């Protein structure tokens, strides 16, 4: 597995380096940033950044550019913004899978409580990228908020208290 991860890191970096001149032509002063985003979009073609709150999108793209150029880490988005309907479906599936609302809430929140529906939640990959984000994400307002979800980060203006799981958070009123 490590060989595959390293292979993708090297290929993505080579692509980004080749795209830097194009990036500079497109936006002087932001060429490396653009080249990084383009290369990562090729590496993670299924990711969808649409719907994220503007501050979440800005924080995420800046953080992953830093991780890419300075840390050599690739950070992809598995899931970001979700519609209330999509979140409701995911929650209902988890209720069915676990057999209870209480058990489901330990992994998935209903739409009215989900940071994904508000555009602030990010599920990232791979684990190495999530580790980088856990160490450095605070610089961008990105925090891992649950012990049981290594992949889930949220944009926050202040560091939150880490919780054991989503259901440990005080419930929000719709």
CSV table of N, CA and C in Angstrom, one decimal:
chain,number,residue,atom,x,y,z
A,1,UNK,N,0.8,-1.2,0.0
A,1,UNK,CA,0.0,0.0,0.0
A,1,UNK,C,0.9,1.3,0.0
A,2,UNK,N,1.9,1.3,0.8
A,2,UNK,CA,2.8,2.4,0.8
A,2,UNK,C,3.4,2.8,-0.5
A,3,UNK,N,3.7,1.8,-1.3
A,3,UNK,CA,4.3,2.0,-2.7
A,3,UNK,C,3.2,2.7,-3.5
A,4,UNK,N,2.0,2.3,-3.5
A,4,UNK,CA,0.9,2.9,-4.2
A,4,UNK,C,0.7,4.4,-3.8
A,5,UNK,N,0.7,4.7,-2.5
A,5,UNK,CA,0.6,6.0,-2.0
A,5,UNK,C,1.7,6.9,-2.5
A,6,UNK,N,2.9,6.4,-2.4
A,6,UNK,CA,4.1,7.1,-2.8
A,6,UNK,C,4.1,7.4,-4.3
A,7,UNK,N,3.7,6.4,-5.1
A,7,UNK,CA,3.5,6.6,-6.5
A,7,UNK,C,2.6,7.7,-6.9
A,8,UNK,N,1.4,7.8,-6.2
A,8,UNK,CA,0.5,8.8,-6.5
A,8,UNK,C,1.0,10.2,-6.0
A,9,UNK,N,1.8,10.2,-4.9
A,9,UNK,CA,2.4,11.5,-4.5
A,9,UNK,C,3.4,12.0,-5.5
A,10,UNK,N,4.2,11.1,-6.0
A,10,UNK,CA,5.2,11.5,-7.0
A,10,UNK,C,4.6,11.9,-8.3
A,11,UNK,N,3.7,11.2,-8.8
A,11,UNK,CA,3.0,11.5,-10.1
A,11,UNK,C,2.3,12.8,-10.0
A,12,UNK,N,1.5,13.0,-8.9
A,12,UNK,CA,0.8,14.2,-8.7
A,12,UNK,C,1.7,15.4,-8.6
A,13,UNK,N,2.8,15.3,-7.9
A,13,UNK,CA,3.8,16.4,-7.8
A,13,UNK,C,4.4,16.7,-9.1
A,14,UNK,N,4.7,15.7,-9.9
A,14,UNK,CA,5.3,16.0,-11.3
A,14,UNK,C,4.3,16.7,-12.1
A,15,UNK,N,3.0,16.3,-12.1
A,15,UNK,CA,2.0,17.0,-12.8
A,15,UNK,C,1.9,18.5,-12.4
A,16,UNK,N,1.9,18.7,-11.1
A,16,UNK,CA,1.7,20.0,-10.5
A,16,UNK,C,2.9,20.9,-11.0
A,17,UNK,N,4.1,20.4,-10.9
A,17,UNK,CA,5.3,21.1,-11.3
A,17,UNK,C,5.2,21.5,-12.8
A,18,UNK,N,4.7,20.6,-13.6
A,18,UNK,CA,4.6,20.9,-15.0
A,18,UNK,C,3.5,21.9,-15.3
A,19,UNK,N,2.5,22.0,-14.4
A,19,UNK,CA,1.4,23.0,-14.5
A,19,UNK,C,1.7,24.4,-13.9
A,20,UNK,N,2.8,24.5,-13.2
A,20,UNK,CA,3.1,25.8,-12.6
A,20,UNK,C,3.2,26.9,-13.6
A,21,UNK,N,3.9,26.7,-14.7
A,21,UNK,CA,4.0,27.8,-15.7
A,21,UNK,C,2.6,28.3,-16.2
A,22,UNK,N,1.8,27.3,-16.4
A,22,UNK,CA,0.4,27.6,-16.9
A,22,UNK,C,-0.3,28.4,-15.8
A,23,UNK,N,-0.2,28.0,-14.6
A,23,UNK,CA,-0.8,28.7,-13.4
A,23,UNK,C,-0.3,30.1,-13.3
A,24,UNK,N,1.0,30.3,-13.5
A,24,UNK,CA,1.5,31.7,-13.4
A,24,UNK,C,1.0,32.6,-14.6
A,25,UNK,N,0.8,32.0,-15.7
A,25,UNK,CA,0.2,32.7,-16.9
A,25,UNK,C,-1.2,33.1,-16.6
A,26,UNK,N,-1.9,32.2,-15.9
A,26,UNK,CA,-3.3,32.4,-15.6
A,26,UNK,C,-3.5,33.4,-14.5
A,27,UNK,N,-2.7,33.3,-13.5
A,27,UNK,CA,-2.8,34.2,-12.3
A,27,UNK,C,-1.4,34.4,-11.7
A,28,UNK,N,-0.7,35.4,-12.2
A,28,UNK,CA,0.6,35.7,-11.6
A,28,UNK,C,0.5,35.8,-10.1
A,29,UNK,N,1.5,35.2,-9.4
A,29,UNK,CA,1.5,35.2,-8.0
A,29,UNK,C,0.8,34.1,-7.3
A,30,UNK,N,-0.1,33.4,-8.1
A,30,UNK,CA,-0.8,32.2,-7.6
A,30,UNK,C,-0.6,31.0,-8.4
A,31,UNK,N,0.4,31.0,-9.2
A,31,UNK,CA,0.7,29.8,-10.1
A,31,UNK,C,0.8,28.5,-9.4
A,32,UNK,N,1.6,28.5,-8.3
A,32,UNK,CA,1.8,27.2,-7.5
A,32,UNK,C,0.5,26.8,-6.9
A,33,UNK,N,-0.3,27.7,-6.4
A,33,UNK,CA,-1.6,27.4,-5.8
A,33,UNK,C,-2.5,26.7,-6.8
A,34,UNK,N,-2.6,27.4,-8.0
A,34,UNK,CA,-3.5,26.8,-9.0
A,34,UNK,C,-3.0,25.5,-9.5
A,35,UNK,N,-1.7,25.4,-9.8
A,35,UNK,CA,-1.1,24.1,-10.2
A,35,UNK,C,-1.4,23.0,-9.2
A,36,UNK,N,-1.3,23.3,-8.0
A,36,UNK,CA,-1.6,22.3,-6.9
A,36,UNK,C,-3.1,21.8,-7.0
A,37,UNK,N,-4.0,22.8,-7.1
A,37,UNK,CA,-5.4,22.5,-7.2
A,37,UNK,C,-5.8,21.7,-8.4
A,38,UNK,N,-5.2,22.0,-9.5
A,38,UNK,CA,-5.4,21.3,-10.8
A,38,UNK,C,-4.9,19.8,-10.6
A,39,UNK,N,-3.7,19.7,-10.1
A,39,UNK,CA,-3.1,18.4,-10.0
A,39,UNK,C,-3.9,17.5,-9.0
A,40,UNK,N,-4.3,18.1,-7.9
A,40,UNK,CA,-5.1,17.3,-7.0
A,40,UNK,C,-6.5,17.0,-7.5
A,41,UNK,N,-7.0,17.8,-8.4
A,41,UNK,CA,-8.3,17.5,-9.0
A,41,UNK,C,-8.2,16.3,-10.0
A,42,UNK,N,-7.0,16.2,-10.6
A,42,UNK,CA,-6.7,15.0,-11.4
A,42,UNK,C,-6.5,13.8,-10.5
A,43,UNK,N,-5.9,13.9,-9.4
A,43,UNK,CA,-5.6,12.8,-8.5
A,43,UNK,C,-6.9,12.3,-7.8
A,44,UNK,N,-7.8,13.3,-7.5
A,44,UNK,CA,-9.1,12.9,-6.8
A,44,UNK,C,-10.2,13.4,-7.7
A,45,UNK,N,-10.5,12.8,-8.9
A,45,UNK,CA,-11.4,13.3,-9.8
A,45,UNK,C,-12.9,13.3,-9.3
A,46,UNK,N,-13.2,12.4,-8.4
A,46,UNK,CA,-14.6,12.4,-7.9
A,46,UNK,C,-14.9,13.4,-6.8
A,47,UNK,N,-14.0,14.1,-6.3
A,47,UNK,CA,-14.3,15.1,-5.3
A,47,UNK,C,-15.1,16.3,-5.8
A,48,UNK,N,-15.9,16.8,-5.0
A,48,UNK,CA,-16.8,17.9,-5.3
A,48,UNK,C,-16.7,19.0,-4.3
A,49,UNK,N,-16.2,20.1,-4.6
A,49,UNK,CA,-16.0,21.2,-3.7
A,49,UNK,C,-17.2,22.2,-3.7
A,50,UNK,N,-18.1,21.9,-4.6
A,50,UNK,CA,-19.3,22.8,-4.7
A,50,UNK,C,-20.1,22.7,-3.4
A,51,UNK,N,-20.7,23.9,-3.0
A,51,UNK,CA,-21.6,23.9,-1.9
A,51,UNK,C,-20.9,24.2,-0.6
A,52,UNK,N,-19.6,24.1,-0.5
A,52,UNK,CA,-18.9,24.4,0.7
A,52,UNK,C,-19.1,25.9,1.0
A,53,UNK,N,-19.2,26.2,2.3
A,53,UNK,CA,-19.2,27.6,2.6
A,53,UNK,C,-17.9,28.3,2.1
A,54,UNK,N,-18.0,29.5,1.7
A,54,UNK,CA,-16.8,30.2,1.1
A,54,UNK,C,-15.6,30.1,2.0
A,55,UNK,N,-15.8,30.3,3.3
A,55,UNK,CA,-14.6,30.3,4.2
A,55,UNK,C,-14.1,28.9,4.4
A,56,UNK,N,-14.9,27.9,4.3
A,56,UNK,CA,-14.5,26.5,4.4
A,56,UNK,C,-13.7,26.1,3.1
A,57,UNK,N,-14.2,26.5,2.0
A,57,UNK,CA,-13.5,26.2,0.7
A,57,UNK,C,-12.1,26.9,0.7
A,58,UNK,N,-12.1,28.2,1.1
A,58,UNK,CA,-10.8,28.9,1.1
A,58,UNK,C,-9.8,28.2,2.1
A,59,UNK,N,-10.3,27.9,3.3
A,59,UNK,CA,-9.4,27.2,4.3
A,59,UNK,C,-8.9,25.9,3.8
A,60,UNK,N,-9.8,25.1,3.2
A,60,UNK,CA,-9.4,23.8,2.7
A,60,UNK,C,-8.4,23.8,1.6
A,61,UNK,N,-8.7,24.7,0.6
A,61,UNK,CA,-7.7,24.7,-0.5
A,61,UNK,C,-6.4,25.3,-0.1
A,62,UNK,N,-6.4,26.3,0.8
A,62,UNK,CA,-5.1,26.8,1.2
A,62,UNK,C,-4.3,25.7,2.0
A,63,UNK,N,-5.0,25.0,2.9
A,63,UNK,CA,-4.4,24.0,3.7
A,63,UNK,C,-3.8,22.9,2.9
A,64,UNK,N,-4.6,22.4,1.9
A,64,UNK,CA,-4.0,21.3,1.1
A,64,UNK,C,-2.9,21.7,0.2
A,65,UNK,N,-2.9,23.0,-0.2
A,65,UNK,CA,-1.8,23.5,-1.0
A,65,UNK,C,-0.5,23.5,-0.2
A,66,UNK,N,-0.7,24.0,1.1
A,66,UNK,CA,0.5,24.0,2.0
A,66,UNK,C,1.0,22.5,2.3
A,67,UNK,N,0.0,21.6,2.5
A,67,UNK,CA,0.4,20.2,2.7
A,67,UNK,C,1.1,19.6,1.5
A,68,UNK,N,0.6,20.0,0.3
A,68,UNK,CA,1.2,19.5,-0.9
A,68,UNK,C,2.6,20.0,-1.1
A,69,UNK,N,2.8,21.3,-1.1
A,69,UNK,CA,4.1,21.9,-1.5
A,69,UNK,C,5.1,21.8,-0.4
A,70,UNK,N,4.7,21.9,0.9
A,70,UNK,CA,5.7,21.9,1.9
A,70,UNK,C,5.8,20.6,2.7
A,71,UNK,N,4.7,19.9,2.7
A,71,UNK,CA,4.7,18.6,3.4
A,71,UNK,C,4.7,17.4,2.6
A,72,UNK,N,4.5,17.6,1.3
A,72,UNK,CA,4.5,16.4,0.4
A,72,UNK,C,3.2,15.5,0.5
A,73,UNK,N,2.2,16.1,1.2
A,73,UNK,CA,1.0,15.3,1.4
A,73,UNK,C,-0.1,15.6,0.5
A,74,UNK,N,-0.8,14.6,0.0
A,74,UNK,CA,-2.0,14.8,-0.8
A,74,UNK,C,-3.3,14.7,0.1
A,75,UNK,N,-4.1,15.7,0.0
A,75,UNK,CA,-5.4,15.7,0.8
A,75,UNK,C,-6.5,15.8,-0.2
A,76,UNK,N,-7.4,14.8,-0.2
A,76,UNK,CA,-8.5,14.8,-1.1
A,76,UNK,C,-9.8,14.9,-0.2
A,77,UNK,N,-10.9,15.3,-0.9
A,77,UNK,CA,-12.1,15.5,-0.2
A,77,UNK,C,-13.0,14.3,-0.6
A,78,UNK,N,-13.4,13.5,0.4
A,78,UNK,CA,-14.3,12.4,0.2
A,78,UNK,C,-15.8,12.9,0.1
A,79,UNK,N,-16.1,13.8,1.1
A,79,UNK,CA,-17.4,14.3,1.2
A,79,UNK,C,-17.3,15.7,1.8
A,80,UNK,N,-18.0,16.6,1.2
A,80,UNK,CA,-18.1,18.0,1.8
A,80,UNK,C,-19.5,18.4,2.0
A,81,UNK,N,-20.0,19.3,1.2
A,81,UNK,CA,-21.4,19.8,1.4
A,81,UNK,C,-22.3,18.6,1.0
A,82,UNK,N,-23.4,18.5,1.8
A,82,UNK,CA,-24.5,17.6,1.5
A,82,UNK,C,-25.8,18.3,1.6
A,83,UNK,N,-26.7,18.0,0.8
A,83,UNK,CA,-28.1,18.6,0.9
A,83,UNK,C,-28.7,17.9,2.1
A,84,UNK,N,-29.8,18.6,2.6
A,84,UNK,CA,-30.5,18.0,3.8
A,84,UNK,C,-31.1,16.7,3.4
A,85,UNK,N,-31.5,16.5,2.2
A,85,UNK,CA,-32.1,15.3,1.7
A,85,UNK,C,-31.1,14.1,1.7
A,86,UNK,N,-29.9,14.5,1.2
A,86,UNK,CA,-28.8,13.5,1.2
A,86,UNK,C,-28.4,13.1,2.6
A,87,UNK,N,-28.3,14.1,3.5
A,87,UNK,CA,-27.9,13.8,4.9
A,87,UNK,C,-29.0,13.0,5.6
A,88,UNK,N,-30.2,13.2,5.3
A,88,UNK,CA,-31.4,12.5,5.8
A,88,UNK,C,-31.3,11.0,5.4
A,89,UNK,N,-30.9,10.8,4.1
A,89,UNK,CA,-30.8,9.4,3.6
A,89,UNK,C,-29.6,8.7,4.3
A,90,UNK,N,-28.5,9.4,4.4
A,90,UNK,CA,-27.4,8.8,5.1
A,90,UNK,C,-27.7,8.4,6.6
A,91,UNK,N,-28.4,9.3,7.2
A,91,UNK,CA,-28.8,9.1,8.6
A,91,UNK,C,-29.7,7.9,8.7
A,92,UNK,N,-30.7,7.9,7.8
A,92,UNK,CA,-31.7,6.8,7.8
A,92,UNK,C,-31.0,5.5,7.6
A,93,UNK,N,-30.1,5.4,6.7
A,93,UNK,CA,-29.3,4.2,6.4
A,93,UNK,C,-28.5,3.7,7.6
A,94,UNK,N,-28.0,4.7,8.3
A,94,UNK,CA,-27.2,4.3,9.5
A,94,UNK,C,-28.2,3.8,10.7
A,95,UNK,N,-29.3,4.4,10.8
A,95,UNK,CA,-30.3,4.0,11.7
A,95,UNK,C,-30.7,2.5,11.4
A,96,UNK,N,-31.0,2.3,10.1
A,96,UNK,CA,-31.3,0.9,9.7
A,96,UNK,C,-30.2,-0.1,10.0
A,97,UNK,N,-28.9,0.4,9.7
A,97,UNK,CA,-27.8,-0.5,9.9
A,97,UNK,C,-27.5,-0.8,11.3
A,98,UNK,N,-27.6,0.2,12.2
A,98,UNK,CA,-27.3,0.0,13.6
A,98,UNK,C,-28.5,-0.4,14.4
A,99,UNK,N,-29.7,-0.2,13.9
A,99,UNK,CA,-30.9,-0.6,14.7
A,99,UNK,C,-31.5,0.4,15.6
A,100,UNK,N,-30.9,1.6,15.8
A,100,UNK,CA,-31.4,2.6,16.6
A,100,UNK,C,-30.9,4.0,16.3
A,101,UNK,N,-31.7,5.0,16.6
A,101,UNK,CA,-31.4,6.3,16.3
A,101,UNK,C,-30.2,6.7,17.2
A,102,UNK,N,-30.2,6.3,18.4
A,102,UNK,CA,-29.1,6.6,19.4
A,102,UNK,C,-27.7,6.0,18.8
A,103,UNK,N,-27.7,4.8,18.4
A,103,UNK,CA,-26.5,4.2,17.9
A,103,UNK,C,-26.1,4.9,16.6
A,104,UNK,N,-27.0,5.2,15.7
A,104,UNK,CA,-26.7,5.9,14.5
A,104,UNK,C,-26.0,7.3,14.7
A,105,UNK,N,-26.5,8.0,15.7
A,105,UNK,CA,-26.0,9.3,16.1
A,105,UNK,C,-24.6,9.3,16.5
A,106,UNK,N,-24.0,8.2,16.8
A,106,UNK,CA,-22.6,8.1,17.2
A,106,UNK,C,-21.7,8.2,15.9
A,107,UNK,N,-22.3,8.1,14.8
A,107,UNK,CA,-21.5,8.2,13.5
A,107,UNK,C,-22.1,9.2,12.5
A,108,UNK,N,-23.4,9.4,12.6
A,108,UNK,CA,-24.0,10.3,11.6
A,108,UNK,C,-25.1,11.2,12.3
A,109,UNK,N,-25.1,12.5,12.0
A,109,UNK,CA,-26.1,13.3,12.6
A,109,UNK,C,-27.2,13.6,11.6
A,110,UNK,N,-28.4,13.9,12.1
A,110,UNK,CA,-29.5,14.2,11.2
A,110,UNK,C,-29.2,15.6,10.6
A,111,UNK,N,-29.9,15.9,9.5
A,111,UNK,CA,-29.6,17.1,8.7
A,111,UNK,C,-29.6,18.4,9.5
A,112,UNK,N,-30.5,18.6,10.4
A,112,UNK,CA,-30.5,19.8,11.2
A,112,UNK,C,-29.3,20.0,12.1
A,113,UNK,N,-28.5,19.0,12.3
A,113,UNK,CA,-27.4,19.1,13.2
A,113,UNK,C,-26.0,18.9,12.4
A,114,UNK,N,-26.1,18.6,11.2
A,114,UNK,CA,-24.9,18.2,10.4
A,114,UNK,C,-24.1,19.4,9.9
A,115,UNK,N,-22.8,19.5,10.2
A,115,UNK,CA,-22.0,20.5,9.6
A,115,UNK,C,-21.8,20.4,8.1
A,116,UNK,N,-22.1,19.2,7.6
A,116,UNK,CA,-22.0,19.0,6.1
A,116,UNK,C,-23.1,19.8,5.4
A,117,UNK,N,-24.3,19.8,6.0
A,117,UNK,CA,-25.4,20.5,5.4
A,117,UNK,C,-25.2,22.0,5.4
A,118,UNK,N,-24.5,22.5,6.4
A,118,UNK,CA,-24.2,23.9,6.5
A,118,UNK,C,-23.0,24.3,5.7
A,119,UNK,N,-22.3,23.3,5.1
A,119,UNK,CA,-21.1,23.6,4.3
A,119,UNK,C,-19.8,23.8,5.0
A,120,UNK,N,-19.8,23.4,6.3
A,120,UNK,CA,-18.6,23.5,7.1
A,120,UNK,C,-17.9,22.2,7.4
A,121,UNK,N,-18.5,21.0,7.0
A,121,UNK,CA,-17.9,19.7,7.3
A,121,UNK,C,-17.1,19.2,6.1
A,122,UNK,N,-16.0,18.5,6.4
A,122,UNK,CA,-15.1,18.0,5.4
A,122,UNK,C,-14.8,16.6,5.8
A,123,UNK,N,-15.0,15.6,4.9
A,123,UNK,CA,-14.4,14.3,5.2
A,123,UNK,C,-13.3,14.1,4.2
A,124,UNK,N,-12.1,13.9,4.7
A,124,UNK,CA,-10.9,13.9,3.9
A,124,UNK,C,-10.2,12.5,3.8
A,125,UNK,N,-9.3,12.4,2.9
A,125,UNK,CA,-8.5,11.2,2.7
A,125,UNK,C,-7.2,11.6,2.1
A,126,UNK,N,-6.2,10.7,2.1
A,126,UNK,CA,-6.0,9.5,2.8
A,126,UNK,C,-5.7,9.8,4.2
A,127,UNK,N,-5.4,8.7,5.0
A,127,UNK,CA,-5.1,8.9,6.4
A,127,UNK,C,-3.9,9.8,6.6
A,128,UNK,N,-2.9,9.7,5.8
A,128,UNK,CA,-1.7,10.5,5.9
A,128,UNK,C,-2.0,12.0,5.8
A,129,UNK,N,-2.9,12.3,4.8
A,129,UNK,CA,-3.4,13.7,4.7
A,129,UNK,C,-4.2,14.2,5.9
A,130,UNK,N,-5.0,13.3,6.4
A,130,UNK,CA,-5.8,13.6,7.6
A,130,UNK,C,-4.9,13.9,8.8
A,131,UNK,N,-3.8,13.1,8.9
A,131,UNK,CA,-2.8,13.3,10.0
A,131,UNK,C,-2.2,14.7,9.9
A,132,UNK,N,-1.8,15.0,8.6
A,132,UNK,CA,-1.2,16.3,8.4
A,132,UNK,C,-2.2,17.4,8.8
A,133,UNK,N,-3.4,17.3,8.4
A,133,UNK,CA,-4.5,18.3,8.7
A,133,UNK,C,-4.7,18.4,10.2
A,134,UNK,N,-4.7,17.3,10.9
A,134,UNK,CA,-4.9,17.3,12.3
A,134,UNK,C,-3.7,18.1,13.0
A,135,UNK,N,-2.5,17.9,12.5
A,135,UNK,CA,-1.4,18.7,13.1
A,135,UNK,C,-1.4,20.1,12.7
A,136,UNK,N,-1.8,20.5,11.5
A,136,UNK,CA,-1.6,21.8,11.0
A,136,UNK,C,-2.9,22.6,10.6
A,137,UNK,N,-4.0,21.9,10.6
A,137,UNK,CA,-5.3,22.5,10.2
A,137,UNK,C,-5.7,23.7,11.0
A,138,UNK,N,-5.3,23.7,12.2
A,138,UNK,CA,-5.7,24.9,13.1
A,138,UNK,C,-5.3,26.2,12.5
A,139,UNK,N,-4.2,26.2,11.7
A,139,UNK,CA,-3.7,27.4,11.1
A,139,UNK,C,-4.7,28.0,10.1
A,140,UNK,N,-5.6,27.1,9.6
A,140,UNK,CA,-6.6,27.5,8.6
A,140,UNK,C,-8.0,27.5,9.2
A,141,UNK,N,-8.2,27.2,10.4
A,141,UNK,CA,-9.5,27.1,11.0
A,141,UNK,C,-10.1,25.7,10.8
A,142,UNK,N,-9.3,24.7,10.5
A,142,UNK,CA,-9.9,23.3,10.2
A,142,UNK,C,-9.5,22.4,11.4
A,143,UNK,N,-10.5,21.8,12.0
A,143,UNK,CA,-10.2,21.0,13.2
A,143,UNK,C,-10.9,19.7,13.1
A,144,UNK,N,-10.2,18.7,13.6
A,144,UNK,CA,-10.8,17.3,13.8
A,144,UNK,C,-11.7,17.5,15.0
A,145,UNK,N,-12.9,17.1,14.9
A,145,UNK,CA,-13.8,17.4,16.1
A,145,UNK,C,-14.3,16.1,16.8
A,146,UNK,N,-14.1,14.9,16.2
A,146,UNK,CA,-14.6,13.7,16.8
A,146,UNK,C,-13.5,12.7,16.9
A,147,UNK,N,-13.3,12.0,18.1
A,147,UNK,CA,-12.3,11.0,18.2
A,147,UNK,C,-12.5,9.8,17.3
A,148,UNK,N,-13.8,9.5,17.1
A,148,UNK,CA,-14.1,8.2,16.3
A,148,UNK,C,-14.1,8.5,14.8
A,149,UNK,N,-13.8,9.7,14.3
A,149,UNK,CA,-13.8,9.9,12.9
A,149,UNK,C,-12.5,10.6,12.5
A,150,UNK,N,-11.5,9.9,12.2
A,150,UNK,CA,-10.2,10.4,11.8
A,150,UNK,C,-10.3,11.3,10.5
A,151,UNK,N,-11.3,11.1,9.7
A,151,UNK,CA,-11.5,11.7,8.4
A,151,UNK,C,-12.3,13.0,8.5
A,152,UNK,N,-13.0,13.3,9.6
A,152,UNK,CA,-13.9,14.4,9.6
A,152,UNK,C,-13.3,15.6,10.3
A,153,UNK,N,-13.3,16.7,9.5
A,153,UNK,CA,-12.9,18.0,10.0
A,153,UNK,C,-14.0,19.1,9.7
A,154,UNK,N,-13.9,20.1,10.5
A,154,UNK,CA,-14.9,21.2,10.4
A,154,UNK,C,-14.1,22.5,10.4
A,155,UNK,N,-14.7,23.5,9.6
A,155,UNK,CA,-14.2,24.8,9.7
A,155,UNK,C,-14.8,25.5,10.9
A,156,UNK,N,-13.9,26.1,11.7
A,156,UNK,CA,-14.4,26.8,13.0
A,156,UNK,C,-13.5,28.0,13.1
A,157,UNK,N,-14.1,29.1,13.7
A,157,UNK,CA,-13.4,30.3,14.0
A,157,UNK,C,-12.6,30.2,15.3
A,158,UNK,N,-12.8,29.2,16.1
A,158,UNK,CA,-12.1,29.0,17.3
A,158,UNK,C,-12.0,27.5,17.5
A,159,UNK,N,-10.9,27.1,18.2
A,159,UNK,CA,-10.7,25.6,18.4
A,159,UNK,C,-11.8,25.0,19.2
A,160,UNK,N,-12.5,24.0,18.7
A,160,UNK,CA,-13.6,23.3,19.5
A,160,UNK,C,-13.0,22.3,20.5
A,161,UNK,N,-13.8,21.9,21.4
A,161,UNK,CA,-13.4,20.8,22.3
A,161,UNK,C,-13.6,19.5,21.5
A,162,UNK,N,-12.6,18.7,21.5
A,162,UNK,CA,-12.7,17.4,20.8
A,162,UNK,C,-13.7,16.5,21.5
A,163,UNK,N,-14.6,15.9,20.8
A,163,UNK,CA,-15.7,15.0,21.4
A,163,UNK,C,-15.4,13.6,21.0
A,164,UNK,N,-15.9,12.6,21.8
A,164,UNK,CA,-15.7,11.2,21.5
A,164,UNK,C,-16.4,10.8,20.2
A,165,UNK,N,-17.6,11.4,19.9
A,165,UNK,CA,-18.4,11.0,18.7
A,165,UNK,C,-19.4,12.1,18.5
A,166,UNK,N,-20.1,12.2,17.4
A,166,UNK,CA,-21.0,13.2,17.1
A,166,UNK,C,-22.2,13.4,18.1
A,167,UNK,N,-22.7,12.3,18.6
A,167,UNK,CA,-23.8,12.4,19.6
A,167,UNK,C,-23.4,13.0,20.9
A,168,UNK,N,-22.1,13.2,21.2
A,168,UNK,CA,-21.7,13.8,22.4
A,168,UNK,C,-21.8,15.3,22.4
A,169,UNK,N,-22.1,15.9,21.2
A,169,UNK,CA,-22.2,17.4,21.1
A,169,UNK,C,-23.6,17.8,21.6
A,170,UNK,N,-23.7,19.0,22.2
A,170,UNK,CA,-25.0,19.5,22.6
A,170,UNK,C,-25.9,19.6,21.4
A,171,UNK,N,-27.1,19.2,21.5
A,171,UNK,CA,-28.0,19.2,20.3
A,171,UNK,C,-28.4,20.6,20.0
A,172,UNK,N,-28.4,20.9,18.7
A,172,UNK,CA,-28.8,22.2,18.1
A,172,UNK,C,-30.3,22.2,17.8
A,173,UNK,N,-30.9,23.3,18.0
A,173,UNK,CA,-32.3,23.4,17.7
A,173,UNK,C,-32.4,23.8,16.2
A,174,UNK,N,-33.3,23.2,15.5
A,174,UNK,CA,-33.5,23.5,14.0
A,174,UNK,C,-33.8,24.9,13.8
